mmCIF file with all atom_site columns, C-alpha atoms in Angstrom:
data_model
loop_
_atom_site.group_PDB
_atom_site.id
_atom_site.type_symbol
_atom_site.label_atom_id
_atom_site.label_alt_id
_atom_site.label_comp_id
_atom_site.label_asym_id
_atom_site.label_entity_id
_atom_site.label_seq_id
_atom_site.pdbx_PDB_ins_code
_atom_site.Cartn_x
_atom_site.Cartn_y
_atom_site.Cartn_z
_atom_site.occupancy
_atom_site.B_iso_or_equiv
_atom_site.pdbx_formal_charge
_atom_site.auth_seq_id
_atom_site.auth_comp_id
_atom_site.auth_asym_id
_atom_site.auth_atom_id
_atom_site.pdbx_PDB_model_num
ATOM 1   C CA . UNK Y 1 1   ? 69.016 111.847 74.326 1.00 61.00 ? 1   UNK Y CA 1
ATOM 2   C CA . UNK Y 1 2   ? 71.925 113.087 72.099 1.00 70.00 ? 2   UNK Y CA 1
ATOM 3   C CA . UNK Y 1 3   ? 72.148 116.872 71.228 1.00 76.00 ? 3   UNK Y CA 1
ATOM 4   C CA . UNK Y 1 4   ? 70.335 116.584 67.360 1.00 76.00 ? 4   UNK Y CA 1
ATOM 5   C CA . UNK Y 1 5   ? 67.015 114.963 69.332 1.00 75.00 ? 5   UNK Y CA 1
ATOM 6   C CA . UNK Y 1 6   ? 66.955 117.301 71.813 1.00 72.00 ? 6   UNK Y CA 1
ATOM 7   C CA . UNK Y 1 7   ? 66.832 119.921 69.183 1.00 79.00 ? 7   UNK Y CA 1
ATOM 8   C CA . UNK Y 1 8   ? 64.178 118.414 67.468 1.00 77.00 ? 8   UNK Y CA 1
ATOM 9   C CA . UNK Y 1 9   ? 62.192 117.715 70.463 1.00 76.00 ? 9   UNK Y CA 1
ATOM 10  C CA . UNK Y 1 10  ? 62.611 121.475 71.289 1.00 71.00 ? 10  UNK Y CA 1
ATOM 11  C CA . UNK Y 1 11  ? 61.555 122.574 67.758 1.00 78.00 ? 11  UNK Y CA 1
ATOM 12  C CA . UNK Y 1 12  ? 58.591 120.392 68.180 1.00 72.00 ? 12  UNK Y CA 1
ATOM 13  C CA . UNK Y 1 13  ? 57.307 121.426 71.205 1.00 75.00 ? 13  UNK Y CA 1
ATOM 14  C CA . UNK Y 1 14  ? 57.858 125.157 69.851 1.00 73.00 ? 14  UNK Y CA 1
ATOM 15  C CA . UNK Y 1 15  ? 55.662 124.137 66.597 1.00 78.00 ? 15  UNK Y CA 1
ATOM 16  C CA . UNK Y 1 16  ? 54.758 120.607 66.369 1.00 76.00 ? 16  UNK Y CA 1
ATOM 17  C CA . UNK Y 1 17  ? 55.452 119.222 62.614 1.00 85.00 ? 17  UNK Y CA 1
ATOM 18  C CA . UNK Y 1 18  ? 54.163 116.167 60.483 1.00 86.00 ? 18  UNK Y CA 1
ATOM 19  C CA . UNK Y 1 19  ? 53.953 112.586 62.538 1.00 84.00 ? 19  UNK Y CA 1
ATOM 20  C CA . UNK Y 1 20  ? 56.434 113.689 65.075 1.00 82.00 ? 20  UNK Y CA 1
ATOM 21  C CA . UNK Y 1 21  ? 54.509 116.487 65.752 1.00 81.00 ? 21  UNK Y CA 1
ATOM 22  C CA . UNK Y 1 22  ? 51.245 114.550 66.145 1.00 88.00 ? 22  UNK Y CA 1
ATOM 23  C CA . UNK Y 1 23  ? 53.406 112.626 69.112 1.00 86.00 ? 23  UNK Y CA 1
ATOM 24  C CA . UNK Y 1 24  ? 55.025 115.454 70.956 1.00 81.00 ? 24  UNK Y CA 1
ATOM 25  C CA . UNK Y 1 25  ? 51.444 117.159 70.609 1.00 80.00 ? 25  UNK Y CA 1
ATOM 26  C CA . UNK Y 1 26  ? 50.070 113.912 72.497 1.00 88.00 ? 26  UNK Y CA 1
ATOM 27  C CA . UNK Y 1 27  ? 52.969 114.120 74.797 1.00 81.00 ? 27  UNK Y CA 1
ATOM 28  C CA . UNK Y 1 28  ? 52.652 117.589 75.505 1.00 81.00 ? 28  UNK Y CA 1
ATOM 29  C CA . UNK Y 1 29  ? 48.964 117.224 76.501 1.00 83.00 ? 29  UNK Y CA 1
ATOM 30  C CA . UNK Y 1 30  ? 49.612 114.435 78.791 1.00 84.00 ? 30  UNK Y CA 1
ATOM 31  C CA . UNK Y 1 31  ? 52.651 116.251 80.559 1.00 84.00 ? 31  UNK Y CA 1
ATOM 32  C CA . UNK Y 1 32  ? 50.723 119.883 80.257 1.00 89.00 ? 32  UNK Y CA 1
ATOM 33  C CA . UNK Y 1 33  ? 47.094 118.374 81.249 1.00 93.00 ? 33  UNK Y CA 1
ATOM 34  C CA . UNK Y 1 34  ? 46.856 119.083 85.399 1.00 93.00 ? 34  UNK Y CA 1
ATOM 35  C CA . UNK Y 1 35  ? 49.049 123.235 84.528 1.00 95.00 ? 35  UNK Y CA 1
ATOM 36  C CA . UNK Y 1 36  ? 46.038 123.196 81.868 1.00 96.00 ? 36  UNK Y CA 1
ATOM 37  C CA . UNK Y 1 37  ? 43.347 122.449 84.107 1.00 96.00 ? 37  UNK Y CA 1
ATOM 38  C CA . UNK Y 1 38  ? 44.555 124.125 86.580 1.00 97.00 ? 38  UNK Y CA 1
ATOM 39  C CA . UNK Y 1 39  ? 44.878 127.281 84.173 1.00 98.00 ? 39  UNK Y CA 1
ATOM 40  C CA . UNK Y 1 40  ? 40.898 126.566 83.137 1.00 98.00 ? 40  UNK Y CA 1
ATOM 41  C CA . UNK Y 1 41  ? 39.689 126.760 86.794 1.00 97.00 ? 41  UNK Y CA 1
ATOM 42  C CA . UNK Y 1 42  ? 41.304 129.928 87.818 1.00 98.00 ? 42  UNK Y CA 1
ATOM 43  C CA . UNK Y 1 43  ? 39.354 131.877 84.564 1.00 98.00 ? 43  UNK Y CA 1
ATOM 44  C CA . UNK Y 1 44  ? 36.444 131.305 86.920 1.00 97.00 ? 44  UNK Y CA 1
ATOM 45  C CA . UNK Y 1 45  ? 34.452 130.480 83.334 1.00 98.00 ? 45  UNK Y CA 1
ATOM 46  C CA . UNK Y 1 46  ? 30.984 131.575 83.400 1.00 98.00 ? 46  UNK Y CA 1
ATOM 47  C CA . UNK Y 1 47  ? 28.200 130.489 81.315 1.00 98.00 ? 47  UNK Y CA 1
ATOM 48  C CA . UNK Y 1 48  ? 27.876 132.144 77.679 1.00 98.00 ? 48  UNK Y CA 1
ATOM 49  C CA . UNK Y 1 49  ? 31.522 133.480 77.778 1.00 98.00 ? 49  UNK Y CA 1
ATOM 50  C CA . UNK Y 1 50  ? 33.984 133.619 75.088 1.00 98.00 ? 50  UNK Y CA 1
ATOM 51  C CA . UNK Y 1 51  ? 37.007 132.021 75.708 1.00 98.00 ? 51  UNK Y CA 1
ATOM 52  C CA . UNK Y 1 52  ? 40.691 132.604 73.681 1.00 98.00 ? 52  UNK Y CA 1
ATOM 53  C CA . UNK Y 1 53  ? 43.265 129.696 74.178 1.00 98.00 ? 53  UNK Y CA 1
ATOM 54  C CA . UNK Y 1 54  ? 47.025 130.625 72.456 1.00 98.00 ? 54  UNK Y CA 1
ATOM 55  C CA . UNK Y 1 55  ? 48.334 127.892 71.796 1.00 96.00 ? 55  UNK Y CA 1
ATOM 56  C CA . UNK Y 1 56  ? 45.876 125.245 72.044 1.00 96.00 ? 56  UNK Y CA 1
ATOM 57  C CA . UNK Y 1 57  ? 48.152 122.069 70.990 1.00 92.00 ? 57  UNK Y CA 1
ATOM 58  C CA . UNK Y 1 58  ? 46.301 119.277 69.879 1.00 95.00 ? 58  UNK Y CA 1
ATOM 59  C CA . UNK Y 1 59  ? 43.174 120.651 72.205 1.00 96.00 ? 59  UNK Y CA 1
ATOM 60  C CA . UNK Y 1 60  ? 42.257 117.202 73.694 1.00 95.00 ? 60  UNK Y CA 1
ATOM 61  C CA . UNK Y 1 61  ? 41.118 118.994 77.047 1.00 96.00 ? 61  UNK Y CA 1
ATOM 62  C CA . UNK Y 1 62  ? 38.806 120.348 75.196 1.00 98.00 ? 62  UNK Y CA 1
ATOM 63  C CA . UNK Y 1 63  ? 35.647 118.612 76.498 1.00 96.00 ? 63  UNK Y CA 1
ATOM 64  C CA . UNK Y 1 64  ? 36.644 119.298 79.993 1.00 97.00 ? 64  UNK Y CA 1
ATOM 65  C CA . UNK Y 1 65  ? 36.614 123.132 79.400 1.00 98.00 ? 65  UNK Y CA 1
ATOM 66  C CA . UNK Y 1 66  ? 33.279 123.059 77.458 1.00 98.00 ? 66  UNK Y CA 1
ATOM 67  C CA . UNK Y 1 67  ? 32.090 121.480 80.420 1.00 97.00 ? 67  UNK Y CA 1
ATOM 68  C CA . UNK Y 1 68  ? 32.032 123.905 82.850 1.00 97.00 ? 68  UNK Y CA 1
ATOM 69  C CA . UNK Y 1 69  ? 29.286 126.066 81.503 1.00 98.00 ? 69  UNK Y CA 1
ATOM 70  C CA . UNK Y 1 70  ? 26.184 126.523 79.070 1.00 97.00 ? 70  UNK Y CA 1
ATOM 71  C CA . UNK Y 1 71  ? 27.161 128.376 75.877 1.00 97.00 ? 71  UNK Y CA 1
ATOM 72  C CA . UNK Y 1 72  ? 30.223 129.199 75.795 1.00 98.00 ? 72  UNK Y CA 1
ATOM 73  C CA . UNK Y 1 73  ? 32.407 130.333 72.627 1.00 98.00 ? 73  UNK Y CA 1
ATOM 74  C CA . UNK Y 1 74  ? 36.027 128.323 72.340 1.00 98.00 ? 74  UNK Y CA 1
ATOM 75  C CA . UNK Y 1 75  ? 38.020 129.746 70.243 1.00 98.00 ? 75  UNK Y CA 1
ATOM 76  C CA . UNK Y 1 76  ? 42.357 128.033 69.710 1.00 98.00 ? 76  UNK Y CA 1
ATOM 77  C CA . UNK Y 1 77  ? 44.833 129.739 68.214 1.00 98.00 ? 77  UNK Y CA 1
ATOM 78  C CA . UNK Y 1 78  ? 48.049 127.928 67.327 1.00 96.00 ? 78  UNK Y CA 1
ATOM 79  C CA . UNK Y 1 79  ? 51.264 128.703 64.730 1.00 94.00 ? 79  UNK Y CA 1
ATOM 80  C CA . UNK Y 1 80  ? 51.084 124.816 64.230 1.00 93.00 ? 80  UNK Y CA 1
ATOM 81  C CA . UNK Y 1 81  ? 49.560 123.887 61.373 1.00 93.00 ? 81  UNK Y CA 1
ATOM 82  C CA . UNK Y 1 82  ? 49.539 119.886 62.544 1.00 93.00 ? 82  UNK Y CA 1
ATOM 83  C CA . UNK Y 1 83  ? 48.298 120.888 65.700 1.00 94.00 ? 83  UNK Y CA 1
ATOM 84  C CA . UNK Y 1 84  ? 45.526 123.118 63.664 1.00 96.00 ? 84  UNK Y CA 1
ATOM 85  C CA . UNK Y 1 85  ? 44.853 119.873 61.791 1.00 95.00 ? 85  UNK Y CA 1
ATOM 86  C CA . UNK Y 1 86  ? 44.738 117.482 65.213 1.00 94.00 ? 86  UNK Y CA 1
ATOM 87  C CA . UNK Y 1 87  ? 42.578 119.934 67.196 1.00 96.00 ? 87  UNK Y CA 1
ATOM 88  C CA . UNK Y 1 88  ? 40.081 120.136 64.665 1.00 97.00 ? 88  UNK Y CA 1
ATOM 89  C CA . UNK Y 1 89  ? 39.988 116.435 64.371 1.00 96.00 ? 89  UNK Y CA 1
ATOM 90  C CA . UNK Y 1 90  ? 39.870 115.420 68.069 1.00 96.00 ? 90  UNK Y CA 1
ATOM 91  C CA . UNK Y 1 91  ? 37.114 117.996 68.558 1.00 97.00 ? 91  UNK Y CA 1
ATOM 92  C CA . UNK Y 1 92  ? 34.665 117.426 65.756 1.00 97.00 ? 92  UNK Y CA 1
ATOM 93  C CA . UNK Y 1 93  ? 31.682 117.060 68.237 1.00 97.00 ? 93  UNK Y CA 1
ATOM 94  C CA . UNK Y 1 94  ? 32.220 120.996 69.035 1.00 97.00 ? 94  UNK Y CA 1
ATOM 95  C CA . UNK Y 1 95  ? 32.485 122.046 65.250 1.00 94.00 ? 95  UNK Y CA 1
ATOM 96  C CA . UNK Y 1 96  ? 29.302 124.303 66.208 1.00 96.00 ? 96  UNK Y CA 1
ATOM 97  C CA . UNK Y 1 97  ? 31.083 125.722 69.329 1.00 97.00 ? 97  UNK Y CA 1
ATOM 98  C CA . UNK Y 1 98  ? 34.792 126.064 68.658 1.00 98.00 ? 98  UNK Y CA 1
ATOM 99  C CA . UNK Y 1 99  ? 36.997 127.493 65.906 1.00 98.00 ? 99  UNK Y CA 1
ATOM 100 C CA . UNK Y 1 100 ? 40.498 126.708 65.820 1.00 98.00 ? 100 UNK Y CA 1
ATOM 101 C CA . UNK Y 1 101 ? 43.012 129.687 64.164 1.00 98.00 ? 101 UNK Y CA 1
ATOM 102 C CA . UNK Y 1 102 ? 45.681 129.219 62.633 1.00 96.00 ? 102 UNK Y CA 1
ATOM 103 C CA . UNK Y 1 103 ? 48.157 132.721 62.597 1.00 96.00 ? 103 UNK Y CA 1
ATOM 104 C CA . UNK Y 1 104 ? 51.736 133.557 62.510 1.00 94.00 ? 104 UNK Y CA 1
ATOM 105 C CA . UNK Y 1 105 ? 52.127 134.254 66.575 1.00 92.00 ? 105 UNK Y CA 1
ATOM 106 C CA . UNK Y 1 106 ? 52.237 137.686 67.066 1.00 93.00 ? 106 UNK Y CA 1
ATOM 107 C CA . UNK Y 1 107 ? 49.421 139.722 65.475 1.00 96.00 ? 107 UNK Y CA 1
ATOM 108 C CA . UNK Y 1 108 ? 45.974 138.541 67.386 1.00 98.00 ? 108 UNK Y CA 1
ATOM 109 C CA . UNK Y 1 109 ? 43.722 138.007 64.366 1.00 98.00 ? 109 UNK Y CA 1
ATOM 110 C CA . UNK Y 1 110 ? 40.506 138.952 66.486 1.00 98.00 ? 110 UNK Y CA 1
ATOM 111 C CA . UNK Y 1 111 ? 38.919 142.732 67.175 1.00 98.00 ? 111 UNK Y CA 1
ATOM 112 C CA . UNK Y 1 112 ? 39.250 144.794 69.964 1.00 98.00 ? 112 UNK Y CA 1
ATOM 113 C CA . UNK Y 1 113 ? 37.395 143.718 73.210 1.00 98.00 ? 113 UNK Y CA 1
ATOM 114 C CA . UNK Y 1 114 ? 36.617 140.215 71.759 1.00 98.00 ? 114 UNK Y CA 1
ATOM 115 C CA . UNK Y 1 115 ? 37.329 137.969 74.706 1.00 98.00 ? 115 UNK Y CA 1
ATOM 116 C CA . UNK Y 1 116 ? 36.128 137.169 78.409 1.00 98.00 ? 116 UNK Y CA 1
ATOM 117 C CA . UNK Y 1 117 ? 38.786 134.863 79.299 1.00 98.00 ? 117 UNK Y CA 1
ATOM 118 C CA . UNK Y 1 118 ? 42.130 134.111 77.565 1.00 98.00 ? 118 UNK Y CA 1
ATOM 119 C CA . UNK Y 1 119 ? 44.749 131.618 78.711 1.00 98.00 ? 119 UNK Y CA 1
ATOM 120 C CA . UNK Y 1 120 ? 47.863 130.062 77.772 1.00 98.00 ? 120 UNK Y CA 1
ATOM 121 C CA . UNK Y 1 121 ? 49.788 127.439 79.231 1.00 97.00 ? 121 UNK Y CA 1
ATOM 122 C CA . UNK Y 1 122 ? 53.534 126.493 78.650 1.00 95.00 ? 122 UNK Y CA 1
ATOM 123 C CA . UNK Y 1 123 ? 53.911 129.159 75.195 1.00 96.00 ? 123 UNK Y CA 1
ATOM 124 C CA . UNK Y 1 124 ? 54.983 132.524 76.507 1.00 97.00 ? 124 UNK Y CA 1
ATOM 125 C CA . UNK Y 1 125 ? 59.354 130.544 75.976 1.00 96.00 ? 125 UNK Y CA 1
ATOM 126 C CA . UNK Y 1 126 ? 58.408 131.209 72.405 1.00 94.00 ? 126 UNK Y CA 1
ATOM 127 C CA . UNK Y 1 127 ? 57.357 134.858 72.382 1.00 96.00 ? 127 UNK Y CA 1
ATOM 128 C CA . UNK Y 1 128 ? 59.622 136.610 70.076 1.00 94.00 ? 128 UNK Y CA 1
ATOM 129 C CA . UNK Y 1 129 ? 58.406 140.379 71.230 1.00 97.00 ? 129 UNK Y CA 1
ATOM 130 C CA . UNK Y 1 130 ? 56.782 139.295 74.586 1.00 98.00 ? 130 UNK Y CA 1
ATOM 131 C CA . UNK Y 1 131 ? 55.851 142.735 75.840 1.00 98.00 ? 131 UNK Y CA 1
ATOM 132 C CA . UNK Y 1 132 ? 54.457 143.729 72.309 1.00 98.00 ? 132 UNK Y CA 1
ATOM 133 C CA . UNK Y 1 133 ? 52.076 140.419 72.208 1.00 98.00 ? 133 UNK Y CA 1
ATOM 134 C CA . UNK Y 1 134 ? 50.771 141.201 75.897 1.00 98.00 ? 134 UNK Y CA 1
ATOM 135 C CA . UNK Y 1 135 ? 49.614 144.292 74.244 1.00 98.00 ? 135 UNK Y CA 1
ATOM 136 C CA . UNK Y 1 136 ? 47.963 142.314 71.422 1.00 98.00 ? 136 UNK Y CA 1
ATOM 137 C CA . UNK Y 1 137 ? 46.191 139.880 74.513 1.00 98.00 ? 137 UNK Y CA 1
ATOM 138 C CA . UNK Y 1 138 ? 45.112 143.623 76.088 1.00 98.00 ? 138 UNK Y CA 1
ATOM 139 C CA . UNK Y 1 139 ? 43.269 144.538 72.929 1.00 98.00 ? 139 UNK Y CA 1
ATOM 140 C CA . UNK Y 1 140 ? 41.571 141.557 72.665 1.00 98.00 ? 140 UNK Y CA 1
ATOM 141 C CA . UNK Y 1 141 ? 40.401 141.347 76.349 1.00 98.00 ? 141 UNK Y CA 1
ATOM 142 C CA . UNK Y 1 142 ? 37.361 142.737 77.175 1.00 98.00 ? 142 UNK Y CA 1
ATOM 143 C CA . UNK Y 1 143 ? 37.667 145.411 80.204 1.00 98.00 ? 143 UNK Y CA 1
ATOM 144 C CA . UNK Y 1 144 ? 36.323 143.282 83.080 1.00 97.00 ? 144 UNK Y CA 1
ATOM 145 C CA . UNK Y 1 145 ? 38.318 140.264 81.719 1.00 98.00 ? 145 UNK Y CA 1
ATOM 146 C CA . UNK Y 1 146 ? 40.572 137.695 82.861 1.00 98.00 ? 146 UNK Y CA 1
ATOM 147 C CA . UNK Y 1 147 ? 44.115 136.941 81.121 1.00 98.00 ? 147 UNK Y CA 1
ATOM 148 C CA . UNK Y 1 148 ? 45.660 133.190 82.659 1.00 98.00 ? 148 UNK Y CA 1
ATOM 149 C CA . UNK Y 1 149 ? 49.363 133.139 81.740 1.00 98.00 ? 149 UNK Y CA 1
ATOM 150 C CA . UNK Y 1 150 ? 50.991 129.682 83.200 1.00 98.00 ? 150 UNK Y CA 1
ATOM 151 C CA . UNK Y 1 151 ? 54.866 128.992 82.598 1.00 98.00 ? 151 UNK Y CA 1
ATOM 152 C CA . UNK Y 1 152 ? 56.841 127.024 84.286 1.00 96.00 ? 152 UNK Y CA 1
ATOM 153 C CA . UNK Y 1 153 ? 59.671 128.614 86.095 1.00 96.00 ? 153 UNK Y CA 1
ATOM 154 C CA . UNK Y 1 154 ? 63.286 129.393 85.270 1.00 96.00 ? 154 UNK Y CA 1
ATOM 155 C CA . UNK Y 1 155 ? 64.541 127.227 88.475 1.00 93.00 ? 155 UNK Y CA 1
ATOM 156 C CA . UNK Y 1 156 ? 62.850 124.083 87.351 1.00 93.00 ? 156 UNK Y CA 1
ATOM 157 C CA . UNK Y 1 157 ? 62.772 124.816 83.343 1.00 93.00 ? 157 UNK Y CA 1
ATOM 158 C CA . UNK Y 1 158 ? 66.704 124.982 83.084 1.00 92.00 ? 158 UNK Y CA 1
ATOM 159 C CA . UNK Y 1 159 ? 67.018 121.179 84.622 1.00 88.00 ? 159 UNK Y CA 1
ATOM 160 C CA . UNK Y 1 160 ? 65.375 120.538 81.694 1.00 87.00 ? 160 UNK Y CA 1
ATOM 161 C CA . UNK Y 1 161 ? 68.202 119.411 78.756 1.00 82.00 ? 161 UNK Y CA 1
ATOM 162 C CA . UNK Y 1 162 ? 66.055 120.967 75.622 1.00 86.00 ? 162 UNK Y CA 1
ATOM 163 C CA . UNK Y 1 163 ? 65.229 124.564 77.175 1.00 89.00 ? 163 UNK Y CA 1
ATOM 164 C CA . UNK Y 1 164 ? 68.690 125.690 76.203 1.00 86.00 ? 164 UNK Y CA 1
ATOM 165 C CA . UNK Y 1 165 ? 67.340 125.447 72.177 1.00 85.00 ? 165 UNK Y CA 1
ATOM 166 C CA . UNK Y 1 166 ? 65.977 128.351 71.622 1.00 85.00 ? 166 UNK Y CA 1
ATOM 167 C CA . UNK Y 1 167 ? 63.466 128.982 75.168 1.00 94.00 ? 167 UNK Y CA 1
ATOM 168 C CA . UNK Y 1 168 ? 63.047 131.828 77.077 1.00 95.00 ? 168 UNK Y CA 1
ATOM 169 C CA . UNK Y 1 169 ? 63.163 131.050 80.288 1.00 97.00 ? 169 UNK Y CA 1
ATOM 170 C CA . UNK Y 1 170 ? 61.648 133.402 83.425 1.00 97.00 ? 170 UNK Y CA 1
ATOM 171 C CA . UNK Y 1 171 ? 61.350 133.752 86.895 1.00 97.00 ? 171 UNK Y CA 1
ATOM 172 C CA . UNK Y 1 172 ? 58.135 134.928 89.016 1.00 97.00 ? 172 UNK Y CA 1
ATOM 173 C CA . UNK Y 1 173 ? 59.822 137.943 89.189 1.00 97.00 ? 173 UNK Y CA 1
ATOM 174 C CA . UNK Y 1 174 ? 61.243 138.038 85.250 1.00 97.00 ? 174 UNK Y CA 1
ATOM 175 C CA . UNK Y 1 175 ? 57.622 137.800 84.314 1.00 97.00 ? 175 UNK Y CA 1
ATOM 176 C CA . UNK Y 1 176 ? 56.235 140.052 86.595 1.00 96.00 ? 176 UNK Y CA 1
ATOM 177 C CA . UNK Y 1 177 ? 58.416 142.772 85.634 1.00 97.00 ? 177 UNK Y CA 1
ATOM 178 C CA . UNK Y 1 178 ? 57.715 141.680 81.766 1.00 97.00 ? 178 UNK Y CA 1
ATOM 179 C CA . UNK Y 1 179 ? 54.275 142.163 82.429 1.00 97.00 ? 179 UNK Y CA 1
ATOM 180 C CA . UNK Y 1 180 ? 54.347 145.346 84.122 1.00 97.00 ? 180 UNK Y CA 1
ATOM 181 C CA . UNK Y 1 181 ? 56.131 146.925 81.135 1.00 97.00 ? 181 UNK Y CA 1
ATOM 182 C CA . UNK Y 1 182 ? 52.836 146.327 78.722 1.00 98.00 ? 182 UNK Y CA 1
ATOM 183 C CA . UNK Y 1 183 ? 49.479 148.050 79.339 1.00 98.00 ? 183 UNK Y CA 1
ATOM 184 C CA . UNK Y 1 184 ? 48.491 145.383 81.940 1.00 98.00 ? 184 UNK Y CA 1
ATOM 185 C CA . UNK Y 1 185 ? 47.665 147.171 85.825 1.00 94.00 ? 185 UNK Y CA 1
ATOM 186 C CA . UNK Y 1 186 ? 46.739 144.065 88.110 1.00 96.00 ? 186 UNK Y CA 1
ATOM 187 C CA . UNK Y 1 187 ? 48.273 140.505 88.591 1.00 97.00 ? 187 UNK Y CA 1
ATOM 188 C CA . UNK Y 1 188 ? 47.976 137.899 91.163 1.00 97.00 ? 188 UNK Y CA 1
ATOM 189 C CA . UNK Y 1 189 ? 50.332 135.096 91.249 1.00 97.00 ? 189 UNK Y CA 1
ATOM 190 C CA . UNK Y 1 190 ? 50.110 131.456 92.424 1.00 97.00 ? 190 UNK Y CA 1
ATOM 191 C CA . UNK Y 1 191 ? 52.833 128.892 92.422 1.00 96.00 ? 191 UNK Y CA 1
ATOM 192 C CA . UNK Y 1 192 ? 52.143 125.123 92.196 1.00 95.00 ? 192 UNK Y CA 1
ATOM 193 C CA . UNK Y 1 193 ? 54.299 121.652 92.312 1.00 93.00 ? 193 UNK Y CA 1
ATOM 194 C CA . UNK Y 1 194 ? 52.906 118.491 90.739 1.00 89.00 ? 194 UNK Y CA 1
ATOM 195 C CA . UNK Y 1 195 ? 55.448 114.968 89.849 1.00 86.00 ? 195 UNK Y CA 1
ATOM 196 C CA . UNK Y 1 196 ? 55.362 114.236 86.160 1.00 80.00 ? 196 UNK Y CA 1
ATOM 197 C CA . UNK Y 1 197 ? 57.080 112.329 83.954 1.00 74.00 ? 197 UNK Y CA 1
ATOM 198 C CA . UNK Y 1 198 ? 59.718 113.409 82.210 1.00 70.00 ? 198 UNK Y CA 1
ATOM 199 C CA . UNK Y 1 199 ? 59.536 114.474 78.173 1.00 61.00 ? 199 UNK Y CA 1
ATOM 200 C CA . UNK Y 1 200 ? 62.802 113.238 77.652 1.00 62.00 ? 200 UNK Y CA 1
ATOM 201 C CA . UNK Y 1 201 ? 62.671 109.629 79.679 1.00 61.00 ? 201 UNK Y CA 1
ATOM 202 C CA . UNK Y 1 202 ? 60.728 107.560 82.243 1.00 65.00 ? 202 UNK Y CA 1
ATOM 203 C CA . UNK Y 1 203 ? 61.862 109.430 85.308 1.00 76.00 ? 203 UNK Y CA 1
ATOM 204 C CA . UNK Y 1 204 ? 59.370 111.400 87.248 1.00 82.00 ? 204 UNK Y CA 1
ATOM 205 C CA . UNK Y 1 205 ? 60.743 115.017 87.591 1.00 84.00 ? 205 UNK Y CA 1
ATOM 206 C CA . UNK Y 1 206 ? 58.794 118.167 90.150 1.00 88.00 ? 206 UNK Y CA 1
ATOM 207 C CA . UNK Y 1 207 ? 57.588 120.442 87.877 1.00 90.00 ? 207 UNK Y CA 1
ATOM 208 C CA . UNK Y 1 208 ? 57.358 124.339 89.828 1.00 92.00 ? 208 UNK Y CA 1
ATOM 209 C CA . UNK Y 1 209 ? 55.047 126.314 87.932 1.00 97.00 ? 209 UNK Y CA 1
ATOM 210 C CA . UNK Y 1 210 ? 53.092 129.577 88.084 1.00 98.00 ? 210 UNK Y CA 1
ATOM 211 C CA . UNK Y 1 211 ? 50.042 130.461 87.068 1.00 98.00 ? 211 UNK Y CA 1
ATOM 212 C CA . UNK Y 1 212 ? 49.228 134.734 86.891 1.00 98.00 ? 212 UNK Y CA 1
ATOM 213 C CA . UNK Y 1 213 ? 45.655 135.708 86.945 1.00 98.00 ? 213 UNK Y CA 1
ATOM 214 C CA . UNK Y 1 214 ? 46.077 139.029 84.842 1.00 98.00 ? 214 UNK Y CA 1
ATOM 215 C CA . UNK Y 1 215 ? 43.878 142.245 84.780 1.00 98.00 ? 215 UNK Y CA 1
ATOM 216 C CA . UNK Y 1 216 ? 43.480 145.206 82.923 1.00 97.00 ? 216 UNK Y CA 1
#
């Protein structure tokens, strides 16, 4: 890919736009779909629980997370307005259980102690004041919570030729020591390794990723 698409592909997968948008955000869920699941089985999700996603893309693993349990809350937040538009539409048969957000990414729109489980998978690149939103995810926790942060890490992301546009790239110990500096106490961290295929070609690439099971 020349440099101008890679800068539009790494714009997009920031904050999906318009009928490019609507393709990375298909793209991204195929490529994202096993660190999502993944993500959704370490919250341990337990029946009647409410459950924050940040950055929910175009949400089409939706089903599988209303699955695991009776009653449960969903609630996406996204700064992508097409993505806002796509979850919605995908996920019409949970109009009565889910609400998708859409917010400027980095004020939490939500009260204090709103949330049993929050995740996010592949967003925390973007985070303009990381340590300050961490403290926003805090005060939306509730105290015997469970925050899932999954990223994939620096060694594998900078192979990648779009993460020099504007990412933020981090090790296991980069985001530890991010994550230490807000009002978080505990975090556990696992690593994983899965083949996928590339975003920018047909090649099948290792992805290394983390996922941190985070505690107040």
């Amino acid at each position: 890919m020349e440099k101008d698409e890679l800068k539009i592909l790494a714009q997009n997968l920031a904050n999906p736009q318009g009928e490019k948008g609507i393709e990375i955000g298909e793209m991204m869920n195929a490529t994202n779909i096993s660190m999502t699941l993944e993500s959704i089985k370490t919250l341990v999700i337990d029946d009647e629980q409410q459950i924050l996603e940040i950055g929910h893309g175009n949400a089409a693993h939706l089903k599988s997370l209303m699955s695991l349990a009776k009653n449960l809350r969903y609630t996406g937040i996204d700064i992508s307005e097409t993505m806002h538009n796509e979850a919605k539409r995908l996920n019409k048969e949970f109009e009565s259980e889910a609400d998708f957000v859409l917010y400027e990414g980095k004020r939490l729109p939500f009260r204090d102690k709103s949330f049993d489980k929050i995740f996010t998978v592949n967003t925390v690149y973007f985070w303009e004041n990381p340590v300050e939103f961490l403290n926003e995810i805090y005060r939306v926790l509730k105290d015997d919570g469970t925050f899932v942060l999954t990223f994939g890490q620096r060694v594998f992301m900078e192979k990648l030729p779009f993460t020099e546009y504007d990412f933020t790239l981090y090790s296991n110990n980069e985001m530890e020591e991010l994550v230490s500096k807000s009002q978080f106490k505990r975090m556990k961290t696992s690593e994983r390794e899965e083949e996928i295929k590339s975003k920018t070609g047909n090649e099948t690439i290792r992805r290394i990723y983390t996922i941190l099971t985070i505690k107040k």
